Tab-separated table of C-alpha atoms and ligand atoms in Angstrom:
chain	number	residue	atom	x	y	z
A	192	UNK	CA	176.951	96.447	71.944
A	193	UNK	CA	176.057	98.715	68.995
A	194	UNK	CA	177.132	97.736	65.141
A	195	UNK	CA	179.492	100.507	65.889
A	196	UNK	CA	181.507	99.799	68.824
A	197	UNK	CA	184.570	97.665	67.138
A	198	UNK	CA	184.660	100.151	64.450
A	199	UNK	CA	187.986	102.786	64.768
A	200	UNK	CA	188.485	105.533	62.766
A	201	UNK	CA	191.557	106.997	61.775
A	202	UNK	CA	191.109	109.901	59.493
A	203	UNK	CA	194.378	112.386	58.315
A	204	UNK	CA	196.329	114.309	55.470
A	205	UNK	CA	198.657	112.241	53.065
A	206	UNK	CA	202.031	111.398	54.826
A	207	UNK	CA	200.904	111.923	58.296
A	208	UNK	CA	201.604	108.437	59.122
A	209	UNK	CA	198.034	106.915	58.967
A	210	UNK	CA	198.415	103.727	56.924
A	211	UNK	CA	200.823	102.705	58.714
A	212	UNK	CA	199.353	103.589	62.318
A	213	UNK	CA	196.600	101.669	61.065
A	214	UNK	CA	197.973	98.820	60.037
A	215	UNK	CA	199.703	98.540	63.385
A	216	UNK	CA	196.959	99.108	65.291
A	217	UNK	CA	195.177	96.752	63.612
A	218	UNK	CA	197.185	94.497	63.995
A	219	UNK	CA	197.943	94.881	67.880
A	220	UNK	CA	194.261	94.426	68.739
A	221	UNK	CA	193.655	91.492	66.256
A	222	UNK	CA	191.144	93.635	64.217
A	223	UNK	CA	190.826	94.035	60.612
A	224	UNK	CA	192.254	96.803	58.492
A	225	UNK	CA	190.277	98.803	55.751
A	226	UNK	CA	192.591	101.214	53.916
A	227	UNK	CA	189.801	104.077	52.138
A	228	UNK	CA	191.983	105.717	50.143
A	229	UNK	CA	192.608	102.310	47.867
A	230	UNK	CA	188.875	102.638	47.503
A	231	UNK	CA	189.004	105.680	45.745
A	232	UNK	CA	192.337	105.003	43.963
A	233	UNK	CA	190.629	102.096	42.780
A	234	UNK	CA	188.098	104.173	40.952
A	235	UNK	CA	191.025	106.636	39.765
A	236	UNK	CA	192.598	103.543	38.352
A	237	UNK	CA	189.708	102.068	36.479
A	238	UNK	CA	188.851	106.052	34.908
A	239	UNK	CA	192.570	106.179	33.886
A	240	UNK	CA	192.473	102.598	32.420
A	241	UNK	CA	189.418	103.462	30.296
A	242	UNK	CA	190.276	106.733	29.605
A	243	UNK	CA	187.392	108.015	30.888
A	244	UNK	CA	188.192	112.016	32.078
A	245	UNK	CA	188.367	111.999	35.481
A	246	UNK	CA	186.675	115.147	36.142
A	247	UNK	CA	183.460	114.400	33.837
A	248	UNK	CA	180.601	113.336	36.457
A	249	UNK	CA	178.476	111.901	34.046
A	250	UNK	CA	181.095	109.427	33.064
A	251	UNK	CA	182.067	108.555	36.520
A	252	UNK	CA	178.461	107.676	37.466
A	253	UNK	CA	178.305	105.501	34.683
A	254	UNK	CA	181.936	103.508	35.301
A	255	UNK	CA	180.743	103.934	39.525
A	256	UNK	CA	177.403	101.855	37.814
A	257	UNK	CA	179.194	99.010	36.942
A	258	UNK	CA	182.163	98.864	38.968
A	259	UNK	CA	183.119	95.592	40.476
A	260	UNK	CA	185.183	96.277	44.180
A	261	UNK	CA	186.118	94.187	46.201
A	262	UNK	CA	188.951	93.766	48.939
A	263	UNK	CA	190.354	90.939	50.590
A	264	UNK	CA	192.708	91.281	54.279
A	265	UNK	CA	196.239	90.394	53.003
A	266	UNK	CA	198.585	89.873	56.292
A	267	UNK	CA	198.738	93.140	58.137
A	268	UNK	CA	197.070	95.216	54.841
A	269	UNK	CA	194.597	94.507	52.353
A	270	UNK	CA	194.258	93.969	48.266
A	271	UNK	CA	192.312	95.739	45.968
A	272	UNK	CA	190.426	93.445	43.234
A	273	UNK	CA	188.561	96.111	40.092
A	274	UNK	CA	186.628	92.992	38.004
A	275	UNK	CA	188.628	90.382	39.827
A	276	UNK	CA	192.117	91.731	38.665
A	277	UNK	CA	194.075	92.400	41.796
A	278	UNK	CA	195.526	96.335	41.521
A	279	UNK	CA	196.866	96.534	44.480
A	280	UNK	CA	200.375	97.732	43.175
A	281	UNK	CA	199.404	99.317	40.394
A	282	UNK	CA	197.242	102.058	42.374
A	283	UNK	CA	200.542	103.704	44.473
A	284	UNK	CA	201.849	106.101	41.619
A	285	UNK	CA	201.818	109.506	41.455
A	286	UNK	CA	199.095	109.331	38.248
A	287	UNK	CA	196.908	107.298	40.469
A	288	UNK	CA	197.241	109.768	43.709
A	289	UNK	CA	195.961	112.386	41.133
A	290	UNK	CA	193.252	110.739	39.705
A	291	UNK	CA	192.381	109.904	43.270
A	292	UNK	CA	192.269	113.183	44.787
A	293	UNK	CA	190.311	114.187	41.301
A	294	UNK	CA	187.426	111.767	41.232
A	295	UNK	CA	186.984	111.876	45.400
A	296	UNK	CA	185.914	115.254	44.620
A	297	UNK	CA	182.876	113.979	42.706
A	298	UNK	CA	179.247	113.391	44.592
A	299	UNK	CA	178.384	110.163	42.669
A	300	UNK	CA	181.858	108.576	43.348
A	301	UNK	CA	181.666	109.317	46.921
A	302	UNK	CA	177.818	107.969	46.905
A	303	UNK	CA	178.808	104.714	45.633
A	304	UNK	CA	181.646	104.413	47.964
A	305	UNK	CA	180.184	105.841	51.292
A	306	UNK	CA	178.131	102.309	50.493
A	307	UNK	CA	180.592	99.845	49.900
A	308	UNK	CA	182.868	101.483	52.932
A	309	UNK	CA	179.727	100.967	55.029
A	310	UNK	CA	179.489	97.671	54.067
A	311	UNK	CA	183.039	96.014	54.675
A	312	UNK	CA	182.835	98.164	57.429
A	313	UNK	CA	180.032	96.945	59.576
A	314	UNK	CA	180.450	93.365	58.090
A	315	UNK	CA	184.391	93.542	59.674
A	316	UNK	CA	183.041	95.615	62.448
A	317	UNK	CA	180.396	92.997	63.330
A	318	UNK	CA	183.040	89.780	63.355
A	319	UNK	CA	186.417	91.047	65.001
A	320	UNK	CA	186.717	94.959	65.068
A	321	UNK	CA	187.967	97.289	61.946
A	322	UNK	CA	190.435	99.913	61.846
A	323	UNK	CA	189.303	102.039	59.005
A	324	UNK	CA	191.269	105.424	57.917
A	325	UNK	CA	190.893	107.736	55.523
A	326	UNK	CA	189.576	111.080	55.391
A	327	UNK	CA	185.748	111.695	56.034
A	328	UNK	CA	185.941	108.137	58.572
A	329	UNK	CA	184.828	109.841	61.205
A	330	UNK	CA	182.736	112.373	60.358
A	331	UNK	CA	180.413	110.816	57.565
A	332	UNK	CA	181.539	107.429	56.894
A	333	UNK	CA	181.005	105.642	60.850
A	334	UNK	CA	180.144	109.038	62.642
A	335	UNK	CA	178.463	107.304	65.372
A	336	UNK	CA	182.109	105.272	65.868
A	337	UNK	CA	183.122	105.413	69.386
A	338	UNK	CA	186.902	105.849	69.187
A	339	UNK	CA	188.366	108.265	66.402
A	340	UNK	CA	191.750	109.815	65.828
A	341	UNK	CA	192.858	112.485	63.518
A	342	UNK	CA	196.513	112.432	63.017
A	343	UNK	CA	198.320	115.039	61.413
A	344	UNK	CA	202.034	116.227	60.860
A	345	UNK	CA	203.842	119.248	59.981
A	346	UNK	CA	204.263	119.529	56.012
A	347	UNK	CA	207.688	119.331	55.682
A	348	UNK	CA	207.843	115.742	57.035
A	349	UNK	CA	204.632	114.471	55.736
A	350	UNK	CA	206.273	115.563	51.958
A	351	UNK	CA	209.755	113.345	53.526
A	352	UNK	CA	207.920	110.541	54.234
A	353	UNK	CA	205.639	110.258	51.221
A	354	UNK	CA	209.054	110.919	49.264
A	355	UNK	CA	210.502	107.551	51.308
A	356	UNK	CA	207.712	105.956	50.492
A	357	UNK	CA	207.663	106.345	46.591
A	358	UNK	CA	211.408	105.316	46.958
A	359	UNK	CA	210.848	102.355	48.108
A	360	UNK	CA	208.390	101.492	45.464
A	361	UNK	CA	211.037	101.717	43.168
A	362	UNK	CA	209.484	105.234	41.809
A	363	UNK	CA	212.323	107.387	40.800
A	364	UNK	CA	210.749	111.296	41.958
A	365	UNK	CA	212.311	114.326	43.395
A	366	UNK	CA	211.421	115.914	46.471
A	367	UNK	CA	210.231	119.369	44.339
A	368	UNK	CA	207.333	117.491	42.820
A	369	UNK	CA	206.640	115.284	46.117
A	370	UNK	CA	205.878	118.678	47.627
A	371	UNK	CA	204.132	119.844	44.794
A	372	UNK	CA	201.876	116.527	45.105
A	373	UNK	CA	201.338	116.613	48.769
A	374	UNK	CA	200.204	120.544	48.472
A	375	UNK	CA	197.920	119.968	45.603
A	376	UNK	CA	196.126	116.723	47.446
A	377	UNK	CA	196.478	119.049	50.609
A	378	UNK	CA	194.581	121.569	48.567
A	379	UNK	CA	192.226	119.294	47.002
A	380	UNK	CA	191.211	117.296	49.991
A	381	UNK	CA	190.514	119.884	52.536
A	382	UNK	CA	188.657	122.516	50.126
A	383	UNK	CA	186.101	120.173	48.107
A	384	UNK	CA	182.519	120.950	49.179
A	385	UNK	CA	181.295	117.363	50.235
A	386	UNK	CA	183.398	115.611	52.852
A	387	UNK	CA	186.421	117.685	53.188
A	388	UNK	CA	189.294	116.834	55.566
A	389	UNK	CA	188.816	117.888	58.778
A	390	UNK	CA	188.953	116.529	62.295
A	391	UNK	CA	185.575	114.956	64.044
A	392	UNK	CA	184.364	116.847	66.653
A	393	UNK	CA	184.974	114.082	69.179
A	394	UNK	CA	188.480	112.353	67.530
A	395	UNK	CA	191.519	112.282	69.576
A	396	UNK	CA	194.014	114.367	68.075
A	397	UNK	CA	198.081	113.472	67.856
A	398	UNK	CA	200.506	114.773	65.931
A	399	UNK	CA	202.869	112.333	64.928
A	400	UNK	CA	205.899	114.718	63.805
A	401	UNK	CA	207.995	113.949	66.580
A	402	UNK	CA	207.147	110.354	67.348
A	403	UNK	CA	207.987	107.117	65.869
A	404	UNK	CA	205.044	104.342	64.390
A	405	UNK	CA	205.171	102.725	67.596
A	406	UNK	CA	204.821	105.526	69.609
A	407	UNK	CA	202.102	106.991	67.451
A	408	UNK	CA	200.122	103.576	68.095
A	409	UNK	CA	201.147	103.492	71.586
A	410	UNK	CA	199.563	106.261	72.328
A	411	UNK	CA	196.581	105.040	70.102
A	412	UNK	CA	196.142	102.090	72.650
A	413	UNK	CA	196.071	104.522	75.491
A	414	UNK	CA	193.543	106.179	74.643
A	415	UNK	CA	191.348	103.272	73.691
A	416	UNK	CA	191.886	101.475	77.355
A	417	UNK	CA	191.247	104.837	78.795
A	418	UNK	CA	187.841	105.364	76.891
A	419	UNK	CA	186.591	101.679	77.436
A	420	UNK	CA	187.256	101.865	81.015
A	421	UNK	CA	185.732	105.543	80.669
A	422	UNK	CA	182.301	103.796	79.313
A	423	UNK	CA	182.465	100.457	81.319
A	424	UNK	CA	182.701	102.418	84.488
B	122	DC	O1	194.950	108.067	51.482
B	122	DC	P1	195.229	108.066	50.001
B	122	DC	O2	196.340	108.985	49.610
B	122	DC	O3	195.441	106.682	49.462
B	122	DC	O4	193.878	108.635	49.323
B	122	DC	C1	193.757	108.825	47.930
B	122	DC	C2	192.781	109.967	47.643
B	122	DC	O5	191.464	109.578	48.026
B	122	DC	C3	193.090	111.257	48.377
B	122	DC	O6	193.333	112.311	47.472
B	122	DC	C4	191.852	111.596	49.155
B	122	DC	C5	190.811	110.611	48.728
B	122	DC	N1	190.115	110.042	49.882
B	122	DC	C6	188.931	110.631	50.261
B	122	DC	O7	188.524	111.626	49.680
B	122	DC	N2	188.215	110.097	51.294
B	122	DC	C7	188.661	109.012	51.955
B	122	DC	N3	187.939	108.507	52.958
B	122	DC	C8	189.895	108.422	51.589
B	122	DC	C9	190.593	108.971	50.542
């Protein structure tokens, strides 16, 4: 077996129902779960905290430099640790998501990260599997993984659940400038030059618009028995 074969990639748009199908997944075949995004909220964080400008490269080389990352499995998720402080609350607001989406955009950022992703990854991959989603998993991050999925959702319900999902964060924000968030990062993620959103050649599509998490992982499982008995046989 290759360093590769535990690893599963789940790559999509905000609010298409990822983290969650993830998580779940993970969970259902005992493997470990590596949220990506976090990663680069972390480093959105850390800019905003030291008021570096988020769009200045030279700056973010230098704070990439010396940043201390870590994460640690938490239950069914995982916590985010920027010089041992845990952050994994404080990285879910709407400032964050745009810092985010802002420094992902930069090469030296995603340099630094493509590392330490590759890292966790093939040390989680190596002990009991890794579910790992994000948005470049499968095509740059583990391309040679051998079970992807790209889920996606139409725009109207990815803005309803990422509205939901501020809610219940306690985040008081209307549904106007949830759209207006979820367009921008829409924008952002699928236009920037290096690793833009888009599906890997050989991912499993599903659209999750009509089904429910459990049907979205259901059909997740599927497809992995069918592949494994594809390649054992
Ligand atoms: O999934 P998320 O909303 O937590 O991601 C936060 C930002 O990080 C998002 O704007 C896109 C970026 N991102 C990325 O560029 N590549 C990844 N693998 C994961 C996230």
């Amino acid at each position: 077996m290759g360093i590769f074969s535990n690893i599963i990639t789940i790559d999509g748009p905000a609010g298409s129902g990822k983290s969650s199908a993830a998580r779940l997944l993970a969970k259902t075949l005992g493997y470990l779960y590596l949220d990506t995004g976090a990663l680069y909220r972390a480093v959105g964080w850390t800019a905003l905290k030291e008021h570096s400008n988020v769009q200045d490269e030279a700056a973010l080389k230098a704070l990439c430099a010396k940043l201390d990352l870590t994460v640690k499995p938490d239950g069914d998720g995982m916590r985010v640790y920027v010089n041992g402080q845990d952050i994994t609350g404080e990285i879910r607001t709407p400032e964050v998501s745009r810092a985010a989406a802002a420094v992902a955009v930069v090469p030296a950022v995603r340099q630094r990260l493509l590392g330490i992703q590759r890292e966790i990854g093939k040390k989680a991959g190596a002990q009991r599997g890794v579910v790992v989603e994000g948005r470049d998993i499968g095509t740059v991050v583990f391309p040679d993984a051998p079970i992807k999925f790209f889920l996606e959702a139409l725009p109207e319900v990815r803005v309803q659940r990422r509205h939901l999902e501020l809610r219940q964060q306690g985040l008081t924000v209307d549904l106007s400038s949830t759209r207006q968030e979820i367009d921008t990062r829409d924008l952002k993620d699928s236009s920037r030059e290096i690793s833009p959103l888009k599906p890997a050649a050989d991912a499993t599509r599903i659209d999750s618009t009509a089904l429910t998490l459990e049907g979205v992982v259901s059909t997740m499982v599927r497809a992995i028995e069918q592949k494994r008995s594809g390649s054992a046989g």
